[in-house]
Coordinates of C-alpha atoms in Angstrom, one line a residue:
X1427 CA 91.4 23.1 20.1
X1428 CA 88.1 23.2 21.7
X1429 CA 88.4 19.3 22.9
X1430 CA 91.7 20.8 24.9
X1431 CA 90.4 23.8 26.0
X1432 CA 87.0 22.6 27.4
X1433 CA 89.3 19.7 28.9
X1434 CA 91.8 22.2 30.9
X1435 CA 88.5 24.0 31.8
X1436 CA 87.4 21.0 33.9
X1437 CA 90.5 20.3 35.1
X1438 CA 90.5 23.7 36.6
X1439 CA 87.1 23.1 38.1
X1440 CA 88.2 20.0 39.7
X1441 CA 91.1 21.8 40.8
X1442 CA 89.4 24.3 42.4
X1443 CA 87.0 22.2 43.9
X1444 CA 89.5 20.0 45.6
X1445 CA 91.5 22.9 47.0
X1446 CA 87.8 24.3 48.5
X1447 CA 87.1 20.8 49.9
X1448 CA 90.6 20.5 51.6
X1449 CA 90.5 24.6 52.9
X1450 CA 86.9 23.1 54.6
X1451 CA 87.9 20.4 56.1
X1452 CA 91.1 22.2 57.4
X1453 CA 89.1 25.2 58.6
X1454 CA 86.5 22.4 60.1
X1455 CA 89.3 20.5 62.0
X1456 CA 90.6 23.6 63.5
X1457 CA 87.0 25.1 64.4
X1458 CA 86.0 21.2 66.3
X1459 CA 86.6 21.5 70.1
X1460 CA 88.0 18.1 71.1
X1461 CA 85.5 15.9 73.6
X1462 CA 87.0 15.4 76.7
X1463 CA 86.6 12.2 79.2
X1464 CA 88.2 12.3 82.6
X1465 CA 88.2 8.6 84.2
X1466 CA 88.9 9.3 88.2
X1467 CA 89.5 6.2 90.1
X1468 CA 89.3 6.5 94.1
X1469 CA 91.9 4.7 96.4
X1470 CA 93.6 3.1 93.2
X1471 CA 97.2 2.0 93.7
X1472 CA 100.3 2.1 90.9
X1473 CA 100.5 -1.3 91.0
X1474 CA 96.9 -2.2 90.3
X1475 CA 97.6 -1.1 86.9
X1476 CA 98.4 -4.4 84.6
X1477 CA 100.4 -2.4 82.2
X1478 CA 102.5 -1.1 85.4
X1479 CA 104.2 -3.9 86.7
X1480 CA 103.2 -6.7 83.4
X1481 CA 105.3 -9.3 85.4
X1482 CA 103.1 -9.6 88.0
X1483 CA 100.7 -11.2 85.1
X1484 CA 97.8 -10.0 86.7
X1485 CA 95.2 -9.5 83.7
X1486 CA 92.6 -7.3 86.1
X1487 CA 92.7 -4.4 83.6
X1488 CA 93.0 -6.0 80.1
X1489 CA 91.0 -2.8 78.9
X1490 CA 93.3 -0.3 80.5
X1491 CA 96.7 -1.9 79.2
X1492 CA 94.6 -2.0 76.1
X1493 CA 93.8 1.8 75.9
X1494 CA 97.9 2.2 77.3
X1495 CA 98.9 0.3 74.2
X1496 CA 96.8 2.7 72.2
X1497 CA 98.0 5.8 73.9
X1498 CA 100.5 6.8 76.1
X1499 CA 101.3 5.5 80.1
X1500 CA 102.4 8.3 82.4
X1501 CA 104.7 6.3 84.7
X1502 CA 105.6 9.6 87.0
X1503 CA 102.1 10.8 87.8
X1504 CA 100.7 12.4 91.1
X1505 CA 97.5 12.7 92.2
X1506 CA 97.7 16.5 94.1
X1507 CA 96.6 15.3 97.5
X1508 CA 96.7 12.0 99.2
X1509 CA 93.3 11.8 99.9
X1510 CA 89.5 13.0 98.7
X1511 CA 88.5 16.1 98.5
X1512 CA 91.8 18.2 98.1
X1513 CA 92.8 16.1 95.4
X1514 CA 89.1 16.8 93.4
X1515 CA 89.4 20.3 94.3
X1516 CA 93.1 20.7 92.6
X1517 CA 92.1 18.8 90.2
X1518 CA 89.1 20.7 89.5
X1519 CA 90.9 24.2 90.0
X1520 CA 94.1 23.7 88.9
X1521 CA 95.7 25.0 92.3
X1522 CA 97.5 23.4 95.4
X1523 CA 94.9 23.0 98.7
X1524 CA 96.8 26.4 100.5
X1525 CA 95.2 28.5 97.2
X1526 CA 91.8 27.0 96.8
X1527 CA 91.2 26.6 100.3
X1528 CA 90.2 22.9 100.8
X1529 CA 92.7 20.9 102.5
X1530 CA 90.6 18.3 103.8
X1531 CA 87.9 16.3 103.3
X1532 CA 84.4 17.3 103.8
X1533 CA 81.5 15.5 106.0
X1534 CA 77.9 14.3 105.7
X1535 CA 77.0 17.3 107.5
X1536 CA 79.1 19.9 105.7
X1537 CA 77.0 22.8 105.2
X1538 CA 79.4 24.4 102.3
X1539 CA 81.9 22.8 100.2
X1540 CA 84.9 24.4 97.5
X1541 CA 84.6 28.0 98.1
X1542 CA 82.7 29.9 95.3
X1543 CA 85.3 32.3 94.6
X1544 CA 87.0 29.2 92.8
X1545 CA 87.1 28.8 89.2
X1546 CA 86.3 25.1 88.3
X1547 CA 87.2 23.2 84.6
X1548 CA 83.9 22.3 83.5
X1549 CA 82.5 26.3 84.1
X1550 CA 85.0 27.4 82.0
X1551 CA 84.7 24.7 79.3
X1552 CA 80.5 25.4 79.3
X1553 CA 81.7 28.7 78.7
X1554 CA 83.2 27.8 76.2
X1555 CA 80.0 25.9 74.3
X1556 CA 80.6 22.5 76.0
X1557 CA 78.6 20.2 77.6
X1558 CA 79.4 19.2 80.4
X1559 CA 78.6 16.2 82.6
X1560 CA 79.7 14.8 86.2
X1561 CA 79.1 10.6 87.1
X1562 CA 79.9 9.3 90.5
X1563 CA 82.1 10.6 93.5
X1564 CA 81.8 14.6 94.2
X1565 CA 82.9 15.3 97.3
X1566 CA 83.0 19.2 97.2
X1567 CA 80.1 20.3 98.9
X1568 CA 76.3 19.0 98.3
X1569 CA 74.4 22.1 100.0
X1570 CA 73.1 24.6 97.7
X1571 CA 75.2 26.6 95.5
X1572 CA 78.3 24.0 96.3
X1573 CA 76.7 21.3 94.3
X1574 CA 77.8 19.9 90.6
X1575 CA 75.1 21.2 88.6
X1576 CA 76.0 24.8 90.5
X1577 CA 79.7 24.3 90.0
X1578 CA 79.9 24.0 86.2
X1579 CA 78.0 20.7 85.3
X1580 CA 74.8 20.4 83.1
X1581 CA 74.6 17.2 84.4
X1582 CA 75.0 14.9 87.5
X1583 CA 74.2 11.5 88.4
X1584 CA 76.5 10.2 91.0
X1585 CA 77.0 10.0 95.2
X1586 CA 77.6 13.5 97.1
X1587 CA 80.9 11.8 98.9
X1588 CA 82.4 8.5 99.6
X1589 CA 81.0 5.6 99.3
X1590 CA 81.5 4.7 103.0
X1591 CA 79.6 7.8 103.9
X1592 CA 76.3 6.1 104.5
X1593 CA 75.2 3.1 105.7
X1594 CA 73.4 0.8 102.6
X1595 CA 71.0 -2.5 103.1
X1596 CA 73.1 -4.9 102.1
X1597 CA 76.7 -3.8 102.8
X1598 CA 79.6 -3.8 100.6
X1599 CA 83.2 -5.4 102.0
X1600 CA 85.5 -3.5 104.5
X1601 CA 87.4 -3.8 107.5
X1602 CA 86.0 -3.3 110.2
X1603 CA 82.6 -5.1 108.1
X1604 CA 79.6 -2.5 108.4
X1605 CA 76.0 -3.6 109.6
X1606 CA 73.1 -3.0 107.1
X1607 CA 70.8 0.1 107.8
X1608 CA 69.1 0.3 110.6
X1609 CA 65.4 -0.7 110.2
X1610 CA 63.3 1.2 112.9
X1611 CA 61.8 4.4 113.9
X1612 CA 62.5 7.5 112.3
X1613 CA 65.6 9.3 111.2
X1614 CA 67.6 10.8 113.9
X1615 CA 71.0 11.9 114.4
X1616 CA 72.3 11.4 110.8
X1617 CA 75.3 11.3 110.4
X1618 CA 76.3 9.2 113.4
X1619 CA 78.8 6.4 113.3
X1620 CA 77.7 3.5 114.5
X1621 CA 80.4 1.5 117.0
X1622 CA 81.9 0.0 114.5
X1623 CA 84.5 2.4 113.7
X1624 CA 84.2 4.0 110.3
X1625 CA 80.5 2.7 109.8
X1626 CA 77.5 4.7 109.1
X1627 CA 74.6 3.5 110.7
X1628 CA 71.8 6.5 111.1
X1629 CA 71.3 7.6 107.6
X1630 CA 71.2 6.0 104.0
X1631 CA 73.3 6.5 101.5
X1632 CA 72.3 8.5 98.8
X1633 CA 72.0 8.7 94.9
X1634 CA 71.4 12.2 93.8
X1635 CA 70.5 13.3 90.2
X1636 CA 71.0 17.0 89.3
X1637 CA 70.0 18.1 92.5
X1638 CA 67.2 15.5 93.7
X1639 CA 67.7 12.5 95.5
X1640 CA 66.6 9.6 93.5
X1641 CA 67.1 6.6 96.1
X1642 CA 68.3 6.4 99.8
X1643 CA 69.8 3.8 100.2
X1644 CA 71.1 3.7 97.2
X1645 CA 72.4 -0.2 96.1
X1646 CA 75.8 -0.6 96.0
X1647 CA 75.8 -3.7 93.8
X1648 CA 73.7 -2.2 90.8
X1649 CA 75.9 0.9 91.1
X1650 CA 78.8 0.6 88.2
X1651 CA 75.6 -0.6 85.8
X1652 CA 73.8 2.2 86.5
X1653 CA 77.4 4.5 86.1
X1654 CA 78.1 2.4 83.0
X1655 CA 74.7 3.3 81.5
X1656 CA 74.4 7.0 82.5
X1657 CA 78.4 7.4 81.2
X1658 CA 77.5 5.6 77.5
X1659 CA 74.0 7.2 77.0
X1660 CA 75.7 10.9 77.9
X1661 CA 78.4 9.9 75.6
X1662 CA 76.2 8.4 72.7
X1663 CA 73.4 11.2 73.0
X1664 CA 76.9 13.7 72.0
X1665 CA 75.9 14.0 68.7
X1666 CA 72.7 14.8 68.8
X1667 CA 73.3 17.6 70.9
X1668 CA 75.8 19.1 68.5
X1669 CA 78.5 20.3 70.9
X1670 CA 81.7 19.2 72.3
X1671 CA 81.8 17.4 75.6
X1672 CA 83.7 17.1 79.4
X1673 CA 82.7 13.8 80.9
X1674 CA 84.2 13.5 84.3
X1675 CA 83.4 10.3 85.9
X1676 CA 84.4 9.7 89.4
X1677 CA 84.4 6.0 90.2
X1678 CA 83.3 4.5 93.4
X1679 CA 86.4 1.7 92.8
X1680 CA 88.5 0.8 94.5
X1681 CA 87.5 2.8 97.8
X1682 CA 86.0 0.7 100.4
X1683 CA 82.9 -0.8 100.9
X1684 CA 83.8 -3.1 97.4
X1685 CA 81.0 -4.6 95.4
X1686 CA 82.2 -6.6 92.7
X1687 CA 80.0 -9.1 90.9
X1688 CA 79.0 -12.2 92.5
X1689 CA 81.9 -14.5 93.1
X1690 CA 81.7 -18.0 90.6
X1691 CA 82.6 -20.6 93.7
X1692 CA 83.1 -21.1 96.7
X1693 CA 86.7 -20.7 96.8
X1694 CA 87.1 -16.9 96.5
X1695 CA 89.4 -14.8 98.8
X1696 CA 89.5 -11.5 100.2
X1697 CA 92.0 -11.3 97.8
X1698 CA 90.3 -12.4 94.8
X1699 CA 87.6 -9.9 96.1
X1700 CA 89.6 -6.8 95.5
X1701 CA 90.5 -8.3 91.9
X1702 CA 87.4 -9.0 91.3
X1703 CA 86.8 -5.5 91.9
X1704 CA 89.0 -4.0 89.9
X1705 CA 88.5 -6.2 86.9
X1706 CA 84.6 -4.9 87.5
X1707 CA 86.2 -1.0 87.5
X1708 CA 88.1 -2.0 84.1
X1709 CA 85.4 -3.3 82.4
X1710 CA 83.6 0.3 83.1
X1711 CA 86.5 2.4 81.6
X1712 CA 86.3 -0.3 78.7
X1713 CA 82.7 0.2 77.8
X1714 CA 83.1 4.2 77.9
X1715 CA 86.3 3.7 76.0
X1716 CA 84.0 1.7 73.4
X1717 CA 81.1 3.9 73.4
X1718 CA 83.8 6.8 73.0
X1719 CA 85.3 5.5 70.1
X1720 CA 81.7 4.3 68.2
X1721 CA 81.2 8.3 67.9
X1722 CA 83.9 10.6 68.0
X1723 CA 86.9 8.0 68.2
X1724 CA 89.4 10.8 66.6
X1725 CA 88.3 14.0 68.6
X1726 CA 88.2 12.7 71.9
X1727 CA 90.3 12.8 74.4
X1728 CA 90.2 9.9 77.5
X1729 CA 92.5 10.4 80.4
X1730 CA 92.4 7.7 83.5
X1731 CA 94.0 8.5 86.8
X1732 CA 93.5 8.4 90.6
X1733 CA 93.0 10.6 93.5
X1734 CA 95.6 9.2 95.8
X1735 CA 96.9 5.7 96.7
X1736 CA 95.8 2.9 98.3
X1737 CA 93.8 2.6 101.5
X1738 CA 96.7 0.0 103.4
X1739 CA 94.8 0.3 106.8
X1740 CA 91.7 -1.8 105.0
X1741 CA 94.4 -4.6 104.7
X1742 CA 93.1 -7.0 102.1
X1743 CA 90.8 -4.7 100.5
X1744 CA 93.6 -2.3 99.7
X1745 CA 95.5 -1.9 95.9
X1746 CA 98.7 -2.2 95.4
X1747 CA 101.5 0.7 95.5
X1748 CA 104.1 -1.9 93.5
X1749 CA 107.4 -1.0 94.2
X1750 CA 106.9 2.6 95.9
X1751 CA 106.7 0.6 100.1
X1752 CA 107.8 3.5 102.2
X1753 CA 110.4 1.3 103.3
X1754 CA 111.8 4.1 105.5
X1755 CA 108.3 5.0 107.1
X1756 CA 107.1 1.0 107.3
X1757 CA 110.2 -0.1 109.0
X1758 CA 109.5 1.9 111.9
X1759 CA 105.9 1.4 112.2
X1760 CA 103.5 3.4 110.1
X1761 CA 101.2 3.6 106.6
X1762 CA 103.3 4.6 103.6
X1763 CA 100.5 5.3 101.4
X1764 CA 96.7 7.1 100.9
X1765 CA 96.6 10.3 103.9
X1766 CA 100.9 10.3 103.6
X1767 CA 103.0 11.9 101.3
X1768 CA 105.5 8.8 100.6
X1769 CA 105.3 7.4 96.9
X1770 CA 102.2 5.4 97.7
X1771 CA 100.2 7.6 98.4
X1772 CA 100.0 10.1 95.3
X1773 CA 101.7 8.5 92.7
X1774 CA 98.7 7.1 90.4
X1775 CA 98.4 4.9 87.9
X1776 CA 97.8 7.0 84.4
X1777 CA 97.3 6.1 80.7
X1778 CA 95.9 9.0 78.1
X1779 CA 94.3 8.0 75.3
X1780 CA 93.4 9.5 71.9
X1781 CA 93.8 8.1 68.0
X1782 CA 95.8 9.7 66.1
X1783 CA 96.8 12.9 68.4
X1784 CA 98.4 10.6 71.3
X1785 CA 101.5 8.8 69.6
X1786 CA 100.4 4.5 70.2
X1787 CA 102.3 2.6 72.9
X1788 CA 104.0 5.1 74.5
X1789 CA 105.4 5.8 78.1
X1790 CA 106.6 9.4 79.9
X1791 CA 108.5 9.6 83.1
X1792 CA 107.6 13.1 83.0
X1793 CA 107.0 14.2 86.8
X1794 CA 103.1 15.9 86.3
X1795 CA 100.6 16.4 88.3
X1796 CA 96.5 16.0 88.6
X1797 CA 96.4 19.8 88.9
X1798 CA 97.7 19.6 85.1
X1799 CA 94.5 18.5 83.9
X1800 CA 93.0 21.8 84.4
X1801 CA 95.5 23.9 82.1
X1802 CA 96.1 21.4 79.6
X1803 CA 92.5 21.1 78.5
X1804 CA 92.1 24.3 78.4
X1805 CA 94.8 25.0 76.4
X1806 CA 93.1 21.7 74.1
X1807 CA 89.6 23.4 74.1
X1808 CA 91.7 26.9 72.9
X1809 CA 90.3 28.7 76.0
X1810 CA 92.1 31.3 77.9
X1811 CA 92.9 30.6 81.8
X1812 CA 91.2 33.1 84.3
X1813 CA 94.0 35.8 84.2
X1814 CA 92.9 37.0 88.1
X1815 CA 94.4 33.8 89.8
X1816 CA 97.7 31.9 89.9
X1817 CA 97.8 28.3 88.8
X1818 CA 100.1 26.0 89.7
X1819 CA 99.1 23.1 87.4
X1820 CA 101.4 22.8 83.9
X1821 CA 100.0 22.6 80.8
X1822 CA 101.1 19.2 79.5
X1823 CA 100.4 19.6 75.9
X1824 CA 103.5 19.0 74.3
X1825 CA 104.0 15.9 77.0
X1826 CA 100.8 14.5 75.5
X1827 CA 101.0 15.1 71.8
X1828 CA 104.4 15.1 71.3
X1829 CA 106.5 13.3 73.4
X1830 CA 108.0 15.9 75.2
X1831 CA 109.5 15.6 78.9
X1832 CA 108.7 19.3 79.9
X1833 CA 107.6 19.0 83.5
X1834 CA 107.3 20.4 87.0
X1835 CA 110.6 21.5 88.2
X1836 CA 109.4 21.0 91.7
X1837 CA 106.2 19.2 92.6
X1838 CA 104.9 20.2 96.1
X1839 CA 103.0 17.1 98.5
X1840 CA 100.3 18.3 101.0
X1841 CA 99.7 16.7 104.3
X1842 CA 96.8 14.6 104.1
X1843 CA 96.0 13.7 107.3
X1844 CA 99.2 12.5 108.7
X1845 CA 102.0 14.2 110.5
X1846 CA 101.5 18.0 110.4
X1847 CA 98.5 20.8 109.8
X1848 CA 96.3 19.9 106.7
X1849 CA 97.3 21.3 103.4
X1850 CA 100.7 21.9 104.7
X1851 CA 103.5 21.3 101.8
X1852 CA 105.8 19.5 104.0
X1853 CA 107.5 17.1 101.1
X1854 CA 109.0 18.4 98.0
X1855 CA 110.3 16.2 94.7
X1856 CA 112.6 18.0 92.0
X1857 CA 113.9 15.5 89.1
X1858 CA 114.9 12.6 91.2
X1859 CA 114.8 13.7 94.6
X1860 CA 112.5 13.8 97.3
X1861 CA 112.5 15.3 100.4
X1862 CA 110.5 15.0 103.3
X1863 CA 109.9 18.0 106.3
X1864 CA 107.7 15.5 108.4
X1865 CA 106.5 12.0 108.7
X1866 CA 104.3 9.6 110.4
X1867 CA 101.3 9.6 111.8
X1868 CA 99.2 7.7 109.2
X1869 CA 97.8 4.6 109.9
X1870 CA 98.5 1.1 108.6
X1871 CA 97.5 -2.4 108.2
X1872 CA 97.2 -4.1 111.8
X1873 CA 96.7 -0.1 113.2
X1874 CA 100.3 1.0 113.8
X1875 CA 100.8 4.6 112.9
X1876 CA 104.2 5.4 113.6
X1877 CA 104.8 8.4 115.5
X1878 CA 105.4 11.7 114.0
X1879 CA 108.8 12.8 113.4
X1880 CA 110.6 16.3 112.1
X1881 CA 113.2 16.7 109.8
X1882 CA 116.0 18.7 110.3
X1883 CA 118.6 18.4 108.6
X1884 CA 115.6 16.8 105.8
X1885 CA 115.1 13.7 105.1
X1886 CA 115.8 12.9 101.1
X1887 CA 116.0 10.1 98.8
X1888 CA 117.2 9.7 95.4
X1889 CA 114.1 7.8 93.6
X1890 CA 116.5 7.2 90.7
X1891 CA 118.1 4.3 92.6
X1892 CA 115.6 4.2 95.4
X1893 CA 112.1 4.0 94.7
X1894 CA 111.0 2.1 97.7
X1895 CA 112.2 4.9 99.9
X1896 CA 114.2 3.0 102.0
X1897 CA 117.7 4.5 102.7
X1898 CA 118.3 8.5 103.0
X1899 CA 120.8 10.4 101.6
X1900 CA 123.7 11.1 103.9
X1901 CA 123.6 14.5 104.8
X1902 CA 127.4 15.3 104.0
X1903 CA 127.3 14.3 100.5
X1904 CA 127.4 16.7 97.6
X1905 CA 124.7 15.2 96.0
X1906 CA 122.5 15.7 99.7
X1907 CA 124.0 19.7 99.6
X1908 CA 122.4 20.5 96.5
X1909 CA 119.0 18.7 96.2
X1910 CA 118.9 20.5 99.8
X1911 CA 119.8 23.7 98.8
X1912 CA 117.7 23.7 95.5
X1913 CA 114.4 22.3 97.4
X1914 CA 114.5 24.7 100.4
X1915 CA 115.0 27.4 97.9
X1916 CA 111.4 25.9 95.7
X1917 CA 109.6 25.6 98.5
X1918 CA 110.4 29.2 100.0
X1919 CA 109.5 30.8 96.6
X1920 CA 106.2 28.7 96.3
X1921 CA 105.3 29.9 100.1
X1922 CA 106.0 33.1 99.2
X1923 CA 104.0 33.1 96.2
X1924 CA 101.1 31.8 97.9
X1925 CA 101.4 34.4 101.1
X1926 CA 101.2 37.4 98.1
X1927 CA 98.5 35.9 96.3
X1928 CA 95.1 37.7 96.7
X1929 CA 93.3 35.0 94.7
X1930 CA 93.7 32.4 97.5
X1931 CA 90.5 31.1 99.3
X1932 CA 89.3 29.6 102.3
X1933 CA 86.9 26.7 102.7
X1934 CA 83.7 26.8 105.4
X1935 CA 84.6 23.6 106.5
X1936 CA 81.3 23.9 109.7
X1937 CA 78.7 21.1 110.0
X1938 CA 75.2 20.8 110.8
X1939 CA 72.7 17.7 111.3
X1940 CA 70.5 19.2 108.9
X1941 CA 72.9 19.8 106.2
X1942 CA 72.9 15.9 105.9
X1943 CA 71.4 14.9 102.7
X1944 CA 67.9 13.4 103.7
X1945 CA 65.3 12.7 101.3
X1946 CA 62.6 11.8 103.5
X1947 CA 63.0 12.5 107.7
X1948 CA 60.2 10.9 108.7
X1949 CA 61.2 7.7 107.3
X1950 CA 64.6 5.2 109.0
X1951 CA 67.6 6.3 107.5
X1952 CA 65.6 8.9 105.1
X1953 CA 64.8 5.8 103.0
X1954 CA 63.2 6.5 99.8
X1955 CA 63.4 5.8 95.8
X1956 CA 61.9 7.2 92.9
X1957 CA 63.8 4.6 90.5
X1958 CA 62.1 2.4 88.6

């Protein structure tokens, strides 16, 4: 009697033990913040993406069709702009250009950046107990208070804008090809161009850390090493610091001036160059994948897109769009891609990746948008939007986790830099159609623009059965009445919405020589380097 009684005692025990041991760990999954990585590629095209059009039988991004076979590929993904600094700022905000006031890009000599009445992801998630971190491409304003480490980031390492901003000692590849620094006198007029078009000549460009410059010029061909070892040491140092993460990297690939790694013989193309490149931008995400999943592989959280399309008017040093050509725009002269608001231009490769939240091998046509980033971690990280400003990103949750096709029912396109006023929404896409107010105006390979042309009746494709954008619907058709009807309705209520709103800002976009980051004026092209 005793033997049985002392046994059901310790059976209890154990009982009770294993029931306090499971309530832990469930309390403890529920209590960890997920780590977040945001992989930003710059000038990246659909098509350069392996796992995108696998019969080309490319193998440039071997790591990024692996972390797609390990996670999900969104095939119907748009970057919010079509070129760089609306894009970071929706993507950042969570808001369309006409809300958070930047609908271009911003200048050496910018002296303010995303207004400060914006509300940016990583101050809400630091908030919120993360740390938070910014590598590469910013873009946003490098003055003062408009700065990363002012704008929600403990940390930044990284270039204040593109990398074409600034002229380097030995040059990168691009079309036109870009001198080397000049060599004499001091530093004057900074932020000239030199005469060939598109090059900096007058000042260097610069590496910043936090909020000090740490070399000017800063070497373009040591640049994804030194990335690649700022990203994995943040990401390895995570535990230590005992707090979930936001890593946003912002990659200098694929924008011109390239770097890739020394070519192995003498037989390499232009071509092969922007490969090259790109198989150098894929072995980055793969080591911050790696480091990634070394220490916190099941609470973290990796999403790789772009900020708009391809770059066509640098020819041979320009990605691929795959099967979204413009036809319609190309045929009559014209870029179809980066700065326009055809398929080439913001629709971005896209592959979300995390072990055992993220069903394996998966693929969503589900129309989202960059600006979805902003809710939908939020909504990961439990943390409650700023209730004093209207969003327009989606919260793609149950796209991510569960394989879910709730999208945007309409999905708005700003002008660029083509046809039209900046920031303008001037194309609209709802399910399969698309439909254009304006075109043209946007350069291409060779220097064609194609002139700028108004739609009225619109112009409007069916991307079901025309993805290359080549052949209109005819206006008389039912099909054209509807998507017509339902579109010019969307876009009325979205204006309207945005004309009421009281949160909406507007960007200083004014300039000033001495706004140019310098780190020493005394010195050609502000030269200087504290790195080792």
């Amino acid at each position: 009697m005793a033997e049985a009684f002392t046994w059901l005692l310790l059976s209890g025990m154990l009982m009770c033990g294993l029931l306090l041991h499971t309530g832990s760990k469930q309390e403890k999954d529920v209590d960890t913040k997920p780590n977040f990585i945001i992989i930003l590629a710059d000038d990246i095209g659909w098509g350069d993406l392996d796992a995108n059009q696998p019969e080309e039988k490319a193998n440039n991004t071997p790591y990024l069709n692996l972390m797609a076979e390990q996670g999900l590929r969104l095939t119907d993904f748009h970057s919010p702009a079509s070129t760089c600094s609306p894009s970071r700022a929706a993507i950042l905000t969570g808001r369309y250009g006409l809300r958070n006031g930047v609908t271009h890009n911003f200048a050496v000599g910018s002296v303010a950046g995303l207004p400060l009445s914006e509300v940016t992801l990583p101050q809400l998630l630091q908030k919120a107990g993360y740390y938070t971190a910014m590598i590469g491409k910013w873009h946003l304003g490098h003055n003062g208070p408009y700065s990363p480490t002012n704008r929600g980031f403990d940390y930044y390492f990284g270039i204040p804008y593109s990398n074409d901003m600034g002229c380097t000692d030995i040059p990168g590849y691009d079309l036109p090809q870009c001198l080397p620094c000049d060599t004499y006198g001091p530093q004057v007029m900074r932020f000239q161009r030199s005469v060939h078009a598109g090059c900096y000549s007058k000042v260097g460009l610069p590496l910043i850390e936090n909020s000090s410059i740490v070399e000017q010029p800063l070497d373009l061909w040591t640049l994804t090493e030194q990335y690649k070892s700022a990203a994995t040491r943040m990401i390895r140092n995570a535990r230590e610091r005992g707090q979930p993460y936001l890593l946003y990297l912002a990659l200098a690939h694929m924008h011109v001036p390239l770097a890739p790694p020394p070519p192995q013989d003498a037989t390499t193309t232009d071509r092969n160059l922007y490969s090259a490149s790109l198989r150098e931008m894929d072995n980055l995400v793969g080591a911050v994948k790696s480091a990634a999943d070394e220490t916190d592989k099941d609470n973290t959280l990796i999403w790789f897109t772009g900020d708009n399309g391809p770059w066509e008017q640098k020819c041979q040093y320009a990605g691929s769009v795959g099967p979204f050509k413009g036809k319609w725009q190309t045929s009559r002269g014209g870029g179809s891609a980066k700065r326009t608001t055809w398929e080439g231009g913001h629709r971005v490769p896209t592959v979300a990746y995390w072990p055992g939240r993220i069903p394996a091998n998966t693929t969503s046509s589900a129309l989202l948008s960059g600006m979805d980033i902003f809710p939908t971690l939020l909504s990961l990280a439990r943390v409650t939007p700023p209730s004093d400003r209207r969003l327009d990103g989606i919260d793609a949750t149950k796209v991510l986790l569960h394989g879910e096709e709730a999208a945007h029912e309409f999905l708005f396109h700003p002008n660029s830099g083509a046809a039209g006023r900046f920031g303008d929404l001037q194309t609209v896409r709802t399910g399969k159609h698309k439909a254009f107010y304006i075109t043209g105006a946007a350069e291409a390979c060779g220097g064609a623009t194609g002139r700028q042309l108004l739609h009225d009746p619109l112009l409007i494709f069916n991307l079901e059965h025309d993805e290359a954008e080549k052949t209109p619907l005819e206006v008389q058709t039912p099909e054209y009445q509807a998507a017509a009807h339902k579109i010019a309705r969307g876009r009325e209520e979205l204006l309207w919405d945005i004309a009421t709103d009281e949160s909406v800002s507007t960007a200083d976009y004014s300039t000033d020589d001495s706004a140019a980051p310098c780190c020493d004026p005394g010195q050609a092209v502000c030269r200087c380097s504290t790195l080792g």
